[in-house]
XYZ file of C-alpha atoms in Angstrom:
759
model
C -95.045 -18.303 -13.589
C -95.012 -18.725 -9.790
C -98.094 -18.831 -7.583
C -98.405 -19.789 -3.961
C -102.216 -19.824 -3.845
C -103.177 -21.012 -7.270
C -101.733 -23.863 -9.297
C -100.782 -23.479 -12.946
C -101.882 -25.470 -15.924
C -99.514 -25.129 -18.863
C -100.488 -26.347 -22.294
C -97.383 -26.800 -24.433
C -97.876 -25.538 -27.960
C -94.400 -26.668 -29.020
C -91.341 -24.657 -30.091
C -91.338 -22.255 -32.975
C -89.700 -24.007 -35.907
C -86.931 -21.852 -37.346
C -83.968 -22.465 -39.581
C -80.662 -22.850 -37.745
C -78.896 -20.703 -40.348
C -81.040 -17.673 -39.511
C -79.564 -17.348 -36.020
C -76.106 -16.719 -34.670
C -74.805 -18.523 -31.615
C -73.540 -15.165 -30.378
C -76.979 -13.514 -30.269
C -78.317 -12.651 -26.812
C -80.903 -14.956 -25.335
C -83.770 -12.578 -25.997
C -83.169 -13.139 -29.731
C -83.520 -16.910 -29.347
C -86.873 -18.288 -30.560
C -89.078 -18.841 -27.531
C -91.412 -21.743 -26.912
C -95.084 -20.761 -26.846
C -97.039 -21.599 -23.725
C -100.708 -21.061 -23.029
C -101.226 -20.581 -19.307
C -104.519 -21.518 -17.692
C -105.332 -20.895 -14.054
C -107.574 -23.161 -12.071
C -108.281 -23.780 -8.432
C -106.212 -26.574 -6.944
C -108.115 -29.563 -5.562
C -108.847 -29.365 -1.876
C -107.344 -32.766 -1.129
C -105.085 -35.402 -2.689
C -103.063 -33.008 -4.811
C -101.394 -35.099 -7.497
C -98.346 -33.196 -8.753
C -98.193 -35.252 -11.932
C -100.525 -33.769 -14.526
C -102.630 -31.641 -12.162
C -100.603 -28.916 -10.434
C -98.461 -28.436 -13.501
C -99.117 -30.347 -16.689
C -97.815 -30.094 -20.224
C -99.888 -31.084 -23.212
C -98.354 -31.997 -26.536
C -100.627 -33.089 -29.370
C -103.439 -33.641 -26.904
C -101.343 -35.820 -24.560
C -100.919 -34.726 -20.963
C -97.290 -34.853 -19.746
C -96.047 -35.337 -16.192
C -92.915 -33.974 -14.547
C -91.148 -37.202 -15.474
C -92.094 -36.580 -19.090
C -90.495 -33.133 -18.899
C -87.299 -34.655 -17.498
C -87.375 -37.341 -20.196
C -87.773 -34.655 -22.859
C -84.737 -32.798 -21.463
C -82.777 -36.057 -21.498
C -83.711 -36.679 -25.130
C -82.813 -33.156 -26.229
C -79.431 -33.447 -24.490
C -78.522 -36.620 -26.348
C -80.215 -39.335 -24.365
C -77.367 -39.832 -21.901
C -74.825 -40.769 -24.563
C -71.160 -40.525 -23.573
C -70.108 -39.492 -27.083
C -69.053 -35.913 -27.649
C -71.462 -35.592 -30.549
C -72.079 -32.350 -32.394
C -72.913 -28.866 -31.182
C -76.557 -28.585 -30.088
C -78.756 -26.644 -32.551
C -80.031 -23.262 -31.460
C -83.663 -24.405 -31.468
C -82.811 -27.301 -29.136
C -80.991 -24.959 -26.748
C -84.016 -22.638 -26.720
C -86.379 -25.498 -25.934
C -84.102 -26.700 -23.126
C -84.112 -23.254 -21.546
C -87.894 -23.121 -21.641
C -88.286 -26.571 -20.113
C -85.864 -25.652 -17.328
C -87.866 -22.495 -16.661
C -91.064 -24.555 -16.441
C -89.564 -26.868 -13.812
C -88.034 -23.941 -11.953
C -91.403 -22.173 -11.867
C -92.848 -25.186 -10.072
C -90.115 -25.359 -7.432
C -92.595 -24.358 -4.713
C -94.728 -27.333 -5.709
C -93.862 -30.923 -4.737
C -91.761 -31.738 -7.793
C -89.781 -34.896 -6.928
C -86.056 -34.436 -6.353
C -85.384 -37.223 -8.852
C -87.013 -35.140 -11.606
C -85.014 -32.024 -10.747
C -81.781 -34.017 -10.441
C -82.330 -35.669 -13.819
C -82.892 -32.286 -15.458
C -79.786 -30.812 -13.825
C -77.615 -33.795 -14.726
C -78.484 -33.953 -18.427
C -78.328 -30.178 -18.841
C -74.902 -29.971 -17.166
C -73.581 -32.878 -19.219
C -74.852 -31.334 -22.457
C -73.359 -27.942 -21.578
C -69.954 -29.598 -21.150
C -69.835 -30.512 -24.836
C -72.040 -27.735 -26.218
C -70.437 -24.318 -26.054
C -73.633 -22.759 -27.369
C -75.801 -24.157 -24.573
C -73.239 -23.234 -21.927
C -73.012 -19.656 -23.197
C -76.788 -19.301 -23.358
C -77.176 -20.575 -19.799
C -74.464 -18.270 -18.456
C -75.756 -15.216 -20.346
C -79.462 -15.740 -19.661
C -80.041 -14.597 -16.085
C -83.476 -16.163 -15.989
C -82.225 -19.517 -17.277
C -79.188 -19.612 -14.977
C -81.301 -18.508 -12.026
C -83.793 -21.266 -12.792
C -81.023 -23.877 -12.989
C -79.602 -22.804 -9.643
C -83.061 -22.536 -8.101
C -83.701 -26.198 -8.876
C -80.415 -27.146 -7.218
C -81.140 -25.036 -4.129
C -84.603 -26.587 -3.885
C -83.051 -30.059 -3.673
C -80.486 -28.975 -1.087
C -83.104 -27.177 1.051
C -85.262 -30.255 1.470
C -84.918 -32.127 4.732
C -84.875 -35.541 3.110
C -81.466 -37.083 2.423
C -80.268 -37.698 -1.099
C -80.842 -41.091 -2.646
C -77.792 -42.918 -4.076
C -78.840 -42.105 -7.637
C -79.458 -38.436 -6.865
C -76.137 -38.185 -5.022
C -74.032 -39.494 -7.914
C -76.044 -37.508 -10.499
C -75.647 -34.224 -8.620
C -71.942 -34.857 -8.056
C -71.391 -35.499 -11.764
C -73.429 -32.404 -12.652
C -71.085 -30.218 -10.609
C -68.053 -31.861 -12.226
C -69.460 -31.387 -15.744
C -70.463 -27.713 -15.393
C -69.168 -26.121 -12.169
C -69.846 -22.582 -13.432
C -73.606 -23.233 -13.536
C -73.842 -23.860 -9.803
C -73.965 -21.219 -7.044
C -70.749 -19.661 -5.784
C -67.264 -19.599 -7.243
C -65.875 -22.559 -5.275
C -67.083 -25.822 -6.847
C -65.305 -27.930 -4.226
C -67.395 -26.305 -1.490
C -70.606 -26.996 -3.429
C -69.467 -30.592 -3.883
C -68.668 -30.890 -0.187
C -72.213 -29.823 0.742
C -73.717 -32.359 -1.678
C -71.555 -35.180 -0.299
C -72.481 -34.221 3.240
C -76.203 -34.315 2.407
C -75.811 -37.715 0.738
C -73.614 -39.259 3.425
C -76.254 -41.782 4.469
C -76.585 -43.037 0.877
C -72.904 -43.907 0.448
C -73.290 -47.425 1.813
C -75.659 -48.345 -1.004
C -74.121 -46.349 -3.845
C -73.187 -49.467 -5.751
C -70.113 -49.882 -7.972
C -71.024 -47.303 -10.602
C -72.360 -44.788 -8.100
C -69.243 -45.012 -5.932
C -66.898 -44.676 -8.907
C -68.833 -41.759 -10.420
C -69.127 -39.878 -7.136
C -65.433 -40.296 -6.349
C -64.526 -39.239 -9.895
C -66.679 -36.102 -9.638
C -65.167 -35.150 -6.271
C -61.668 -35.525 -7.721
C -62.466 -33.390 -10.786
C -63.279 -30.350 -8.631
C -60.553 -31.128 -6.064
C -62.892 -31.785 -3.145
C -60.552 -33.190 -0.494
C -61.448 -33.914 3.092
C -65.117 -34.527 2.261
C -67.596 -37.007 3.692
C -66.769 -39.389 0.834
C -63.031 -39.464 1.471
C -63.708 -39.952 5.171
C -65.718 -43.038 4.283
C -62.985 -44.301 1.938
C -60.565 -44.181 4.872
C -62.948 -45.725 7.395
C -62.118 -49.428 7.834
C -65.496 -50.295 9.360
C -67.301 -48.715 6.400
C -65.028 -50.461 3.894
C -65.428 -53.862 5.571
C -69.168 -53.510 5.086
C -69.202 -52.068 1.559
C -66.303 -53.642 -0.356
C -67.564 -57.266 -0.182
C -70.778 -56.190 -1.923
C -68.713 -54.642 -4.740
C -66.586 -57.719 -5.346
C -66.926 -58.842 -8.950
C -69.251 -55.917 -9.756
C -66.833 -53.205 -10.918
C -66.742 -52.604 -14.655
C -63.525 -51.513 -16.428
C -64.790 -47.928 -16.491
C -65.676 -48.077 -12.787
C -62.157 -49.250 -11.934
C -60.527 -46.570 -14.086
C -62.641 -43.782 -12.574
C -62.132 -45.016 -9.026
C -58.331 -45.370 -9.151
C -58.024 -42.031 -10.963
C -60.052 -40.374 -8.216
C -58.065 -42.064 -5.439
C -54.753 -40.973 -6.977
C -55.965 -37.420 -7.630
C -57.364 -36.914 -4.140
C -54.565 -38.870 -2.462
C -56.930 -39.948 0.299
C -57.789 -43.600 -0.360
C -56.901 -46.217 2.238
C -54.677 -49.243 1.685
C -57.745 -51.486 1.783
C -59.401 -49.697 -1.171
C -56.259 -49.798 -3.315
C -55.694 -53.473 -2.595
C -59.305 -54.252 -3.479
C -59.157 -52.428 -6.829
C -55.781 -53.949 -7.751
C -57.183 -57.401 -7.021
C -60.264 -56.712 -9.146
C -58.188 -55.578 -12.136
C -55.658 -58.390 -11.816
C -57.846 -61.413 -11.083
C -60.742 -60.467 -13.370
C -58.475 -59.304 -16.226
C -60.426 -56.071 -16.555
C -57.590 -54.397 -18.473
C -58.412 -56.522 -21.531
C -61.851 -54.888 -21.726
C -60.684 -51.352 -20.979
C -60.886 -48.635 -23.601
C -57.816 -46.574 -24.444
C -58.737 -43.665 -22.179
C -59.497 -46.030 -19.296
C -56.106 -47.723 -19.707
C -54.368 -44.339 -19.719
C -56.230 -43.135 -16.610
C -55.440 -46.344 -14.741
C -51.743 -46.203 -15.687
C -51.522 -42.592 -14.556
C -53.220 -43.407 -11.256
C -50.933 -46.328 -10.399
C -47.846 -44.321 -11.336
C -48.910 -41.253 -9.331
C -49.783 -43.330 -6.272
C -46.643 -45.504 -6.611
C -48.730 -48.650 -6.683
C -49.584 -51.566 -8.934
C -46.183 -52.004 -10.571
C -47.018 -55.572 -11.590
C -50.237 -54.365 -13.230
C -48.660 -51.290 -14.822
C -45.864 -53.212 -16.536
C -47.899 -56.373 -17.068
C -51.605 -56.525 -18.013
C -51.961 -52.781 -18.624
C -48.917 -52.791 -20.891
C -50.355 -55.731 -22.841
C -53.739 -54.013 -23.130
C -52.050 -50.842 -24.423
C -50.282 -52.837 -27.122
C -53.542 -54.485 -28.139
C -55.363 -51.144 -28.452
C -52.468 -49.681 -30.453
C -52.567 -52.541 -32.930
C -56.317 -52.061 -33.224
C -55.577 -48.378 -33.996
C -57.761 -47.233 -31.104
C -55.004 -45.415 -29.207
C -54.762 -41.645 -29.641
C -51.751 -39.410 -29.068
C -53.166 -38.184 -25.763
C -53.421 -41.724 -24.399
C -49.946 -42.565 -25.730
C -48.460 -39.565 -23.898
C -50.263 -40.400 -20.656
C -49.190 -44.050 -20.638
C -45.573 -43.301 -21.562
C -45.396 -40.566 -18.952
C -46.801 -42.863 -16.268
C -44.319 -45.636 -17.022
C -41.358 -43.266 -17.327
C -42.103 -41.525 -14.021
C -42.505 -44.880 -12.295
C -39.122 -46.074 -13.573
C -37.382 -42.766 -12.806
C -38.824 -42.643 -9.305
C -37.710 -46.172 -8.527
C -34.252 -45.720 -10.045
C -33.630 -42.674 -7.831
C -34.892 -44.144 -4.568
C -34.970 -47.913 -5.052
C -38.563 -47.843 -3.823
C -41.600 -45.617 -4.141
C -42.630 -43.970 -0.885
C -41.471 -47.069 0.916
C -44.288 -49.192 -0.514
C -42.501 -51.307 -3.083
C -39.035 -52.415 -4.036
C -36.269 -53.722 -1.879
C -33.847 -50.850 -2.113
C -31.345 -49.679 -4.661
C -30.569 -53.201 -5.771
C -34.129 -54.046 -6.829
C -34.612 -54.582 -10.551
C -36.148 -51.763 -12.548
C -39.305 -52.504 -14.559
C -39.025 -52.441 -18.326
C -41.312 -51.248 -21.098
C -41.759 -53.641 -23.999
C -39.905 -52.575 -27.136
C -42.798 -53.610 -29.388
C -45.110 -51.344 -27.386
C -42.707 -48.410 -27.753
C -42.476 -49.115 -31.471
C -46.274 -48.974 -31.750
C -46.348 -45.768 -29.697
C -43.761 -44.238 -32.018
C -45.687 -45.109 -35.175
C -48.933 -43.794 -33.722
C -47.230 -40.554 -32.664
C -45.715 -40.042 -36.113
C -49.081 -40.608 -37.765
C -50.735 -38.075 -35.482
C -48.119 -35.402 -36.206
C -48.209 -36.031 -39.951
C -52.001 -36.003 -40.117
C -52.098 -32.873 -37.985
C -55.345 -33.701 -36.200
C -56.311 -30.475 -34.456
C -57.761 -32.086 -31.325
C -54.811 -34.447 -30.967
C -51.771 -32.359 -31.931
C -51.817 -29.927 -29.021
C -48.847 -28.421 -27.145
C -49.425 -30.722 -24.180
C -49.434 -33.821 -26.411
C -46.394 -32.724 -28.437
C -44.340 -32.002 -25.323
C -45.691 -35.093 -23.565
C -44.692 -37.444 -26.371
C -41.209 -35.908 -26.652
C -40.740 -36.109 -22.880
C -41.985 -39.695 -22.740
C -39.747 -41.069 -25.482
C -36.736 -39.214 -24.059
C -37.377 -40.411 -20.509
C -37.726 -44.020 -21.688
C -34.595 -43.736 -23.847
C -36.435 -44.634 -27.060
C -35.191 -41.916 -29.403
C -36.098 -41.659 -33.075
C -34.436 -38.666 -34.716
C -37.089 -38.331 -37.417
C -39.902 -38.150 -34.871
C -38.113 -35.513 -32.781
C -37.456 -33.303 -35.800
C -41.079 -33.758 -36.882
C -42.193 -32.746 -33.386
C -39.916 -29.693 -33.576
C -41.466 -28.646 -36.883
C -44.981 -29.088 -35.491
C -44.172 -27.186 -32.292
C -42.678 -24.279 -34.249
C -45.986 -23.680 -36.017
C -47.760 -23.097 -32.690
C -45.024 -21.972 -30.295
C -47.057 -19.090 -28.844
C -49.581 -21.590 -27.443
C -46.990 -23.425 -25.317
C -47.253 -22.879 -21.581
C -44.220 -22.954 -19.238
C -44.762 -26.584 -18.216
C -45.048 -27.678 -21.845
C -42.002 -25.667 -22.923
C -39.837 -27.101 -20.160
C -40.953 -30.673 -20.947
C -40.327 -30.160 -24.672
C -36.814 -28.750 -24.275
C -35.938 -31.297 -21.589
C -36.827 -34.079 -24.018
C -34.602 -32.657 -26.761
C -31.729 -32.054 -24.326
C -32.021 -35.533 -22.821
C -32.091 -37.112 -26.293
C -29.153 -35.000 -27.525
C -31.069 -33.642 -30.510
C -30.445 -30.002 -31.358
C -32.841 -28.047 -33.558
C -31.639 -24.466 -33.785
C -34.945 -23.016 -35.019
C -36.926 -24.693 -32.255
C -34.430 -23.747 -29.544
C -34.326 -20.109 -30.648
C -38.124 -19.877 -30.872
C -38.465 -21.501 -27.449
C -35.961 -19.005 -26.020
C -38.011 -16.088 -27.357
C -41.163 -17.613 -25.898
C -39.456 -18.052 -22.512
C -38.369 -14.405 -22.494
C -41.942 -13.299 -23.170
C -43.342 -15.519 -20.420
C -40.728 -14.270 -17.951
C -41.697 -10.674 -18.675
C -45.299 -11.584 -17.882
C -44.202 -13.245 -14.642
C -45.504 -16.662 -15.710
C -42.303 -18.708 -15.330
C -42.060 -20.394 -11.938
C -38.728 -21.313 -10.406
C -39.129 -25.061 -11.058
C -39.831 -24.478 -14.750
C -36.955 -21.986 -14.937
C -34.653 -24.657 -13.474
C -35.648 -27.235 -16.105
C -35.304 -24.684 -18.893
C -31.860 -23.542 -17.727
C -30.683 -27.152 -17.451
C -32.021 -27.910 -20.945
C -30.406 -24.875 -22.578
C -27.140 -25.730 -20.817
C -27.195 -29.357 -22.003
C -27.924 -28.227 -25.555
C -24.911 -25.897 -25.432
C -27.131 -22.928 -26.303
C -26.333 -19.312 -25.485
C -28.730 -16.405 -25.835
C -28.306 -13.251 -23.788
C -32.008 -12.470 -23.474
C -33.113 -15.875 -22.249
C -30.084 -16.077 -19.947
C -30.993 -12.759 -18.349
C -34.661 -13.724 -18.021
C -33.949 -17.072 -16.331
C -31.215 -15.577 -14.133
C -33.662 -12.927 -12.904
C -36.145 -15.647 -11.905
C -33.365 -17.523 -10.091
C -32.026 -14.490 -8.222
C -35.510 -13.359 -7.188
C -36.382 -16.836 -5.903
C -33.159 -17.187 -3.903
C -33.478 -13.720 -2.400
C -37.120 -14.244 -1.428
C -36.367 -17.690 -0.017
C -33.480 -16.190 1.927
C -36.031 -13.867 3.513
C -38.241 -16.899 4.311
C -40.863 -15.724 1.840
C -43.802 -18.136 1.965
C -44.784 -17.546 -1.675
C -41.654 -19.260 -3.036
C -41.424 -23.041 -2.875
C -37.754 -23.603 -3.623
C -36.289 -27.093 -3.737
C -32.644 -28.108 -3.693
C -32.741 -29.730 -7.131
C -34.093 -26.484 -8.625
C -31.182 -24.555 -7.127
C -28.659 -27.031 -8.528
C -30.208 -27.101 -12.003
C -30.443 -23.306 -12.163
C -26.830 -22.718 -11.149
C -25.414 -25.484 -13.334
C -27.622 -24.686 -16.336
C -26.849 -20.966 -16.403
C -23.124 -21.611 -15.946
C -23.201 -24.173 -18.773
C -24.906 -21.588 -20.986
C -22.023 -19.189 -20.293
C -19.542 -21.941 -21.163
C -21.327 -22.444 -24.488
C -21.229 -18.717 -25.172
C -17.545 -18.358 -24.285
C -16.726 -21.379 -26.439
C -18.372 -19.605 -29.381
C -16.265 -16.467 -28.800
C -19.333 -14.232 -28.519
C -18.916 -10.846 -26.879
C -21.207 -7.985 -25.911
C -22.081 -5.612 -23.130
C -24.367 -5.332 -20.113
C -26.851 -2.620 -19.187
C -29.259 -1.959 -16.330
C -32.930 -1.106 -16.755
C -34.699 1.676 -14.851
C -36.198 -0.711 -12.313
C -32.752 -2.056 -11.438
C -33.158 -5.444 -13.132
C -30.314 -6.735 -15.232
C -30.684 -6.950 -19.006
C -28.040 -8.596 -21.147
C -27.485 -6.946 -24.503
C -26.149 -8.679 -27.595
C -24.169 -11.731 -26.454
C -22.334 -10.652 -23.341
C -21.028 -13.936 -21.989
C -18.573 -12.197 -19.680
C -21.398 -10.254 -18.074
C -23.275 -13.525 -17.784
C -20.303 -15.016 -15.952
C -20.387 -12.182 -13.409
C -24.099 -12.743 -12.903
C -23.410 -16.457 -12.380
C -21.006 -15.522 -9.596
C -23.751 -13.599 -7.829
C -26.128 -16.522 -8.300
C -23.558 -19.012 -6.951
C -23.087 -16.828 -3.887
C -26.845 -16.765 -3.226
C -27.145 -20.514 -3.845
C -24.296 -21.389 -1.484
C -25.824 -19.153 1.185
C -29.206 -20.853 0.743
C -27.618 -24.310 0.927
C -25.708 -23.358 4.070
C -29.007 -22.401 5.681
C -30.397 -25.778 4.641
C -27.406 -27.356 6.375
C -28.157 -25.508 9.586
C -31.940 -25.602 9.557
C -32.815 -28.344 7.112
C -35.194 -26.062 5.207
C -35.496 -26.443 1.471
C -33.464 -29.618 1.045
C -34.925 -32.796 -0.345
C -33.866 -34.932 2.534
C -30.513 -36.277 3.580
C -28.872 -38.220 0.793
C -26.393 -41.044 1.010
C -23.594 -38.668 0.076
C -24.792 -35.863 2.321
C -22.212 -36.733 4.920
C -24.506 -35.729 7.767
C -24.928 -32.174 6.479
C -28.574 -32.738 5.532
C -27.823 -31.584 1.970
C -28.314 -33.199 -1.425
C -24.920 -34.382 -2.697
C -25.756 -33.931 -6.372
C -26.887 -30.347 -5.803
C -23.764 -29.483 -3.824
C -21.631 -30.955 -6.620
C -23.468 -28.838 -9.204
C -22.922 -25.624 -7.227
C -19.294 -26.391 -6.363
C -18.378 -27.351 -9.923
C -20.139 -24.247 -11.242
C -18.017 -22.163 -8.885
C -14.851 -23.814 -10.230
C -15.849 -23.089 -13.841
C -16.912 -19.562 -12.899
C -13.430 -18.868 -11.536
C -11.915 -20.012 -14.843
C -14.297 -17.990 -17.022
C -13.766 -14.681 -15.231
C -11.971 -12.116 -17.415
C -8.254 -11.730 -16.758
C -7.488 -9.499 -13.791
C -10.865 -9.903 -12.074
C -11.198 -11.706 -8.771
C -13.913 -14.174 -8.004
C -16.970 -13.469 -5.933
C -16.275 -13.253 -2.221
C -17.539 -16.499 -0.727
C -17.144 -17.595 2.842
C -14.442 -20.224 3.092
C -16.389 -22.315 5.592
C -19.448 -22.293 3.349
C -17.548 -23.407 0.242
C -15.544 -25.980 2.194
C -18.786 -27.675 3.226
C -20.015 -27.755 -0.366
C -16.669 -29.062 -1.548
C -16.636 -31.899 0.977
C -20.177 -32.998 0.175
C -19.471 -32.721 -3.559
C -16.399 -34.907 -3.072
C -18.447 -37.600 -1.348
C -20.969 -37.463 -4.188
C -18.234 -37.854 -6.814
C -16.808 -40.841 -4.931
C -20.253 -42.430 -5.009
C -20.461 -41.808 -8.759
C -16.966 -43.248 -9.133
C -17.973 -46.468 -7.362
C -21.050 -46.929 -9.547
C -19.547 -46.011 -12.928
C -16.275 -47.949 -13.173
C -15.880 -49.276 -16.696
C -14.963 -52.819 -17.530
C -11.292 -53.202 -18.413
C -11.826 -56.251 -20.552
C -12.393 -54.434 -23.848
C -13.698 -51.381 -25.669
C -12.069 -48.102 -26.655
C -11.319 -47.108 -23.054
C -9.267 -50.224 -22.439
C -7.477 -49.995 -25.799
C -6.419 -46.392 -25.125
C -5.294 -47.341 -21.620
C -3.217 -50.253 -22.929
C -1.654 -48.137 -25.702
C -0.593 -45.453 -23.216
C 0.953 -48.038 -20.914
C 2.810 -49.612 -23.827
C 4.263 -46.189 -24.643
C 5.638 -45.917 -21.112
C 3.230 -43.370 -19.676
C 2.009 -43.573 -16.085
C -1.758 -43.958 -16.329
C -4.422 -43.962 -13.622
C -7.847 -45.331 -14.551
C -11.058 -43.578 -13.433
C -8.883 -41.186 -11.490
C -10.099 -38.976 -8.684
C -7.858 -35.895 -8.677
C -6.531 -34.380 -5.485
C -9.252 -31.747 -5.348
C -12.482 -33.182 -4.045
C -15.682 -32.432 -5.891
C -14.520 -33.186 -9.450
C -15.916 -36.023 -11.546
C -13.725 -39.092 -12.136
C -11.410 -38.832 -15.148
C -11.295 -41.655 -17.698
C -7.492 -41.740 -17.808
C -5.112 -39.475 -15.888
C -1.663 -39.432 -17.515
C 1.264 -38.324 -15.366
C 4.779 -37.621 -16.539
C 6.958 -35.184 -18.411
C 9.781 -33.008 -17.177
C 7.525 -30.840 -15.034
C 5.285 -33.639 -13.834
C 2.361 -32.400 -15.906
C -0.976 -34.116 -15.613
C -3.214 -34.646 -18.636
C -6.838 -35.735 -18.438
C -7.514 -38.128 -21.316
C -11.242 -38.433 -21.973
C -12.448 -41.112 -24.381
C -15.619 -39.582 -25.813
C -18.117 -41.841 -27.492
C -21.318 -40.829 -29.315
C -23.052 -39.804 -26.073
C -20.738 -36.792 -25.815
C -22.019 -35.358 -29.109
C -25.367 -34.290 -30.473
C -27.226 -37.129 -32.105
C -28.065 -35.164 -35.265
C -24.810 -33.119 -35.265
C -21.970 -35.622 -34.646
C -19.345 -32.848 -34.488
C -21.185 -30.706 -31.926
C -20.239 -31.378 -28.297
C -23.053 -31.518 -25.779
C -23.276 -28.849 -23.119
C -22.331 -31.395 -20.454
C -19.104 -32.289 -22.259
C -18.182 -28.620 -22.762
C -18.785 -28.013 -19.067
C -16.660 -31.035 -18.105
C -13.713 -29.858 -20.218
C -13.815 -26.375 -18.683
C -14.140 -27.860 -15.199
C -10.992 -29.951 -15.646
C -9.113 -26.957 -17.041
C -10.259 -24.909 -14.057
C -8.411 -27.324 -11.755
C -5.128 -27.021 -13.652
C -5.417 -30.067 -15.933
C -4.761 -30.259 -19.639
C -7.567 -32.052 -21.460
C -7.077 -34.469 -24.355
C -10.402 -35.555 -25.805
C -10.269 -38.683 -27.980
C -13.297 -39.515 -30.079
C -13.942 -43.221 -30.432
C -14.222 -42.792 -34.210
C -10.878 -41.030 -34.231
C -9.335 -43.827 -32.206
C -10.695 -46.470 -34.576
C -8.753 -44.849 -37.433
C -5.354 -44.954 -35.682
C -5.666 -47.947 -33.359
C -4.464 -50.480 -35.926
C -1.174 -48.686 -36.670
C 1.458 -48.478 -33.870
C 3.270 -45.584 -35.554
C 0.081 -43.533 -35.776
C -0.677 -44.301 -32.137
C 2.755 -43.109 -31.035
C 2.500 -39.973 -33.188
C -1.027 -39.263 -31.959
C -0.200 -39.459 -28.260
C 3.179 -37.745 -28.540
C 1.530 -34.756 -30.186
C -1.503 -34.725 -27.902
C 0.291 -35.163 -24.583
C 3.226 -32.845 -25.170
C 1.418 -29.864 -26.745
């Protein structure tokens, strides 16, 4: 329908009316009912060509339509610009949209205004985002997709700059349906659009600026003309005053989300948005999704703590009580608050922006808000809403409640049951978050843990488990006291491969110190759990040389741990010399440039490894200088822990046990640091006896046992007991419940300690 010498006159006869049920959404486009057009040719006027109704006109029921009418018809068919998801577009509507797009595309060599083409592109892209049928038809129909792209290329080829409205509409179109635009790199397409509309950025207005920034962030377009402007103080001094008091709640949410995602906003922009939200109380008028996006943005950018734990927290509670908060928003808000608290508790500040050091008070989440979050999460899991109960939301809610320390056993078991029904859909990040939440909360579900282990093995075989996810999974299995030969072998293979590649300075592996520590400690703790269960087995080698653990070979796992410890200590020694791979010098690093907690994990794992080796076998050959460095740094870390964890001697089970031992004439040292550096402080170290024996008395409260299995020790406690035994100490573990039964009777106390300390 193109002509360079003669204009076209198109009389629209209207679409063929067909029943939706007679067509399948999977049929090729040629089977879709076509719109009838009668084409008339006429000579174009010699002068004063009016593109509206002359060069190309559409007639419906005797009424002549202009290009704007065509764009308006496309807008109406696509839902009229509504933000609601709505229903799937009928097949007849999709067919009519394709025909209207072809009509506009056919006139691309005529002076069709850019505003008309942009409007058609915007509404079509937005509709294709929610309509799978329309998106499939556009992608499968070469003529329709070519017409869509031709309209876009026509706009970009024109010498005139984009208007503010066209700029934001085109940017959103790319964000809504990147696959419909030319090329396979949406961020490059976005960059070209932003460059063409650079002159319009000063007059974008509040909604235009927010929408354009949001669209750029969706496709990951960093370093563009827009982000340059958002970092230009002269531009911001001119633009921001005109936006004061004009941003809507949605504008603020989109803008801060974009700034946090791109990571390229200046201090002036952040301060302006924070002031707008705080002084104008915009959070009260925010919808649930806008609250969640804003919370995530402030947490990710380490900003707005007063807003995050103040007005935004209050707004979240209000939306929950109005039953407008979904599970996805609950997970996002909890995750944002938990990460903000965890980040500040570890560093005392966030990227140096806020806080006054380690002594600054940590923000708190309101208990009534957490209670509302819990009830909403339970309802979602019980109702089983398909769009809401997804792997990412299940794992996110478990992670959030665990990180905030708000644990409800019934919810966790309900989440385990829900996750089991769809375990094959869990990705590595979701699996690691799910198991971390259960391990952190001390809730053990054997069916879930076993199913997760099988899923991890499958993902490892496909090469989909990264080293950071493997580290979290190993730590979680270790804390749960879980042993499985297959998952141990799979995670150990990931760890060994990563350490070997990093040792060769392989650029593809991004290995961090905390991952090394969690991998070594977690896998060693898994072996401790297996040995404690008296499980035996054997080890075999596959044809490609990789190690496969058969049955329940804990002893073979111990040998593999020795190899892993050797690689980890070598990697850490290189960090000491070159600084590569460490997370920065810690307070307990002692000038070595190493993370004290990581060194303690590796050193303590080596101690336990030496104890677990079968009788007659020698430990792995480790360089004395290398292990001495780890031992010294681990000792400094344990001294730091000792200073920060001293218990109050004025009461409680610890003090009562201490007093009873002293009354019986034993020599007792409180929170003792044994001669060997690198071991955790002992609750009570009892010295005495004919041979000067030393007994480590540990007073174990509920935190040393699984929450739903009070008699099952946690993996951390099992590891601690083996660590103390590895250094030549006898271990006497006293449960607080056990102590309560004997503490009121002096004879029982004497009998209890005499038996425990002499056997």
